[in-house]
Every structure is written in C-alpha cells, then in structure tokens.
Short mmCIF file of C-alpha atoms in Angstrom, two decimals:
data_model
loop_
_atom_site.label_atom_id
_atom_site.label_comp_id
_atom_site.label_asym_id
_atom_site.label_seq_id
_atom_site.Cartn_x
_atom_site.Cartn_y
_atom_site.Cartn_z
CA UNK A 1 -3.89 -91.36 -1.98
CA UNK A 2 -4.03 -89.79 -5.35
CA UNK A 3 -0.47 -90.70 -6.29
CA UNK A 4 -1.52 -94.30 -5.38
CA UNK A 5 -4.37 -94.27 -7.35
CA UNK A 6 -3.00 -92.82 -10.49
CA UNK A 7 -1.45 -95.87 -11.52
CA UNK A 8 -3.06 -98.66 -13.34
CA UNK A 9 -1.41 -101.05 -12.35
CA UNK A 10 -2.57 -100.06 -8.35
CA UNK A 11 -5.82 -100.09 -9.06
CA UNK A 12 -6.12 -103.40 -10.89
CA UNK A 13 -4.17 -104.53 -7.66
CA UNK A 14 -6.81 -103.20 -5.38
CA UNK A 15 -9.37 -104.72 -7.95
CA UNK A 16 -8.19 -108.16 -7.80
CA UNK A 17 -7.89 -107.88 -3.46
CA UNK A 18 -11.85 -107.42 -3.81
CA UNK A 19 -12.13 -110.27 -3.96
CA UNK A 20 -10.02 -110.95 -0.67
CA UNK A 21 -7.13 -111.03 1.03
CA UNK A 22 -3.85 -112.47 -1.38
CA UNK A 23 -0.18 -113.49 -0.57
CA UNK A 24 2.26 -111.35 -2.24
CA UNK A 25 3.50 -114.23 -4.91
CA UNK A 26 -0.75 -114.86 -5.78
CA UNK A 27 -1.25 -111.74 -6.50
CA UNK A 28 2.62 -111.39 -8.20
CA UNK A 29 0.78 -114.00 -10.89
CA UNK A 30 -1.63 -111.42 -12.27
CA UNK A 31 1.28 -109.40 -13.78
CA UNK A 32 3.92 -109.28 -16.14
CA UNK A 33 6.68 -108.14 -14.04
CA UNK A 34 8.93 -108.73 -11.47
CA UNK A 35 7.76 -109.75 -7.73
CA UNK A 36 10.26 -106.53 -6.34
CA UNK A 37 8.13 -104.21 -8.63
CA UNK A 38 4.70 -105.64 -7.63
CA UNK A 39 6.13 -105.27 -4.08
CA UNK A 40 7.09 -101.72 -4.40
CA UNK A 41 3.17 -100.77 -6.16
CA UNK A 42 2.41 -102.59 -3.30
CA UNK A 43 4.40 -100.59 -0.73
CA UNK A 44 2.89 -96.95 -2.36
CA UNK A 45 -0.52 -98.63 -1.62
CA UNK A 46 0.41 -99.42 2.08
CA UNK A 47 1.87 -95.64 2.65
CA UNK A 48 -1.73 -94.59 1.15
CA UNK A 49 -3.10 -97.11 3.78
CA UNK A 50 -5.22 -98.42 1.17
CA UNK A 51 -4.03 -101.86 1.61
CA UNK A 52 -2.87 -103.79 5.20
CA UNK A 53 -0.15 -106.29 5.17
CA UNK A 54 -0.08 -109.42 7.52
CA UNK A 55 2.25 -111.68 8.05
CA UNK A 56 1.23 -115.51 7.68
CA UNK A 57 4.24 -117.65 8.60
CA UNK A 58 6.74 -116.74 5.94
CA UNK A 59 4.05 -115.25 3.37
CA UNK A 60 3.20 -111.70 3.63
CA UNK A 61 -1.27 -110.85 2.91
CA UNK A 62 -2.32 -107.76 1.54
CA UNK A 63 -6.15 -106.84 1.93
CA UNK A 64 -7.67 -103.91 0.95
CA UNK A 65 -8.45 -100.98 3.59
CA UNK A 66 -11.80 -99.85 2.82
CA UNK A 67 -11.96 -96.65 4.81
CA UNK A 68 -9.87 -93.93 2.62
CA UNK A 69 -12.12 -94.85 -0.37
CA UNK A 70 -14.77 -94.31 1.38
CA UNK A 71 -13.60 -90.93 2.25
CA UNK A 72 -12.55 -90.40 -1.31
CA UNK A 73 -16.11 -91.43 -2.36
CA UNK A 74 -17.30 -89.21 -0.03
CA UNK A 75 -14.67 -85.96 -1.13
CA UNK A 76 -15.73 -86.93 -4.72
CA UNK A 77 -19.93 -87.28 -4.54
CA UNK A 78 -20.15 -83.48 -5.33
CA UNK A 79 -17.81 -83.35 -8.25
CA UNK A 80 -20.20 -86.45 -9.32
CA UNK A 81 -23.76 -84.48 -9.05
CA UNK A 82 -22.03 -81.26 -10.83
CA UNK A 83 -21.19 -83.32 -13.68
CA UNK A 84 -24.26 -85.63 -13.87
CA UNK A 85 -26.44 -82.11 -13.64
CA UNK A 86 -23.96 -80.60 -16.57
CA UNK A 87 -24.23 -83.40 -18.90
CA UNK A 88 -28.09 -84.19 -17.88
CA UNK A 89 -28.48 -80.38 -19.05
CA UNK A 90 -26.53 -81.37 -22.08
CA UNK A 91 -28.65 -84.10 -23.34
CA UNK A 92 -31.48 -82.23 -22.95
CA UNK A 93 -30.20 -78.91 -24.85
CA UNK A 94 -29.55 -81.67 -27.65
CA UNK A 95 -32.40 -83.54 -27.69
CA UNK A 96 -34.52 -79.84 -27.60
CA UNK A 97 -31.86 -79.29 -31.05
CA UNK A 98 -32.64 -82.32 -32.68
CA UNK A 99 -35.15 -82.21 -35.72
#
C-alpha cells in the first residue's frame, strides 16, 4: 500500500474518485499522459486494493476502496500524536524563548 501511495500521480487519482466512481477514459482526462500509463497507476492501485474495478458494458469503473486507508489511518494515529506532542512542546519552548 505504501508503494501505491508514494506516487503523486496515485493519490491525485484516488483524490479525484472521492468524488465517485469514474470510467477509465474520465478519469484518463485529468492527466497528461497516455490512457496505458493511467491504466497501469491504476492497476498498482487495484493490487493495493485501494481501488475496485467494474465492468459497465464495454467501460471499465474504478471506485475507491475505503477500508485499507482506514487501516492506514488507523497504523498512522500514533505517529500523528508523537509528532503533534513534539512540535506542541516546540512551540511552547519558543514562545517561553521569545523576548
């Protein structure tokens, strides 16, 4: 999931299926490059299971699979109050330093 989300370009492709299920080609539109490469971030982001694919007729829908970030969030929430606590102490020490 990390390898996924390490590119830019996959996360502004999970970005833009916030706001719903896409086609391949729509979402194809928000880049510059090829269709094959947006269909090869979009592959990585199936194997992560961060996306789902449908089929519609002859159109292929990605849609975002909420339940590994969720997990991530959850991994991650620690990390988040170790930092916030660090640079909280920080700001005070600073503040205290300031004339």
């Amino acid at each position: 999931m990390f390898a996924a989300l390490a590119n830019p370009t996959r996360r502004d492709v999970l970005d833009l299926l916030l706001d719903g299920p896409r086609p391949v080609q729509e979402i194809a539109e928000h880049f510059d490059m090829a269709r094959p490469s947006v269909s090869e971030h979009l592959k990585v982001l199936l194997d992560a299971e961060l996306v789902t694919e449908s089929r519609q007729g002859r159109h292929r829908i990605y849609a975002v699979t909420p339940d590994p970030l969720r997990e991530l969030q959850s991994w991650l929430a620690p990390y988040e109050r170790f930092w916030r606590s660090k640079l909280t102490g920080l700001r005070t020490y600073l503040e205290e330093q300031s004339p």
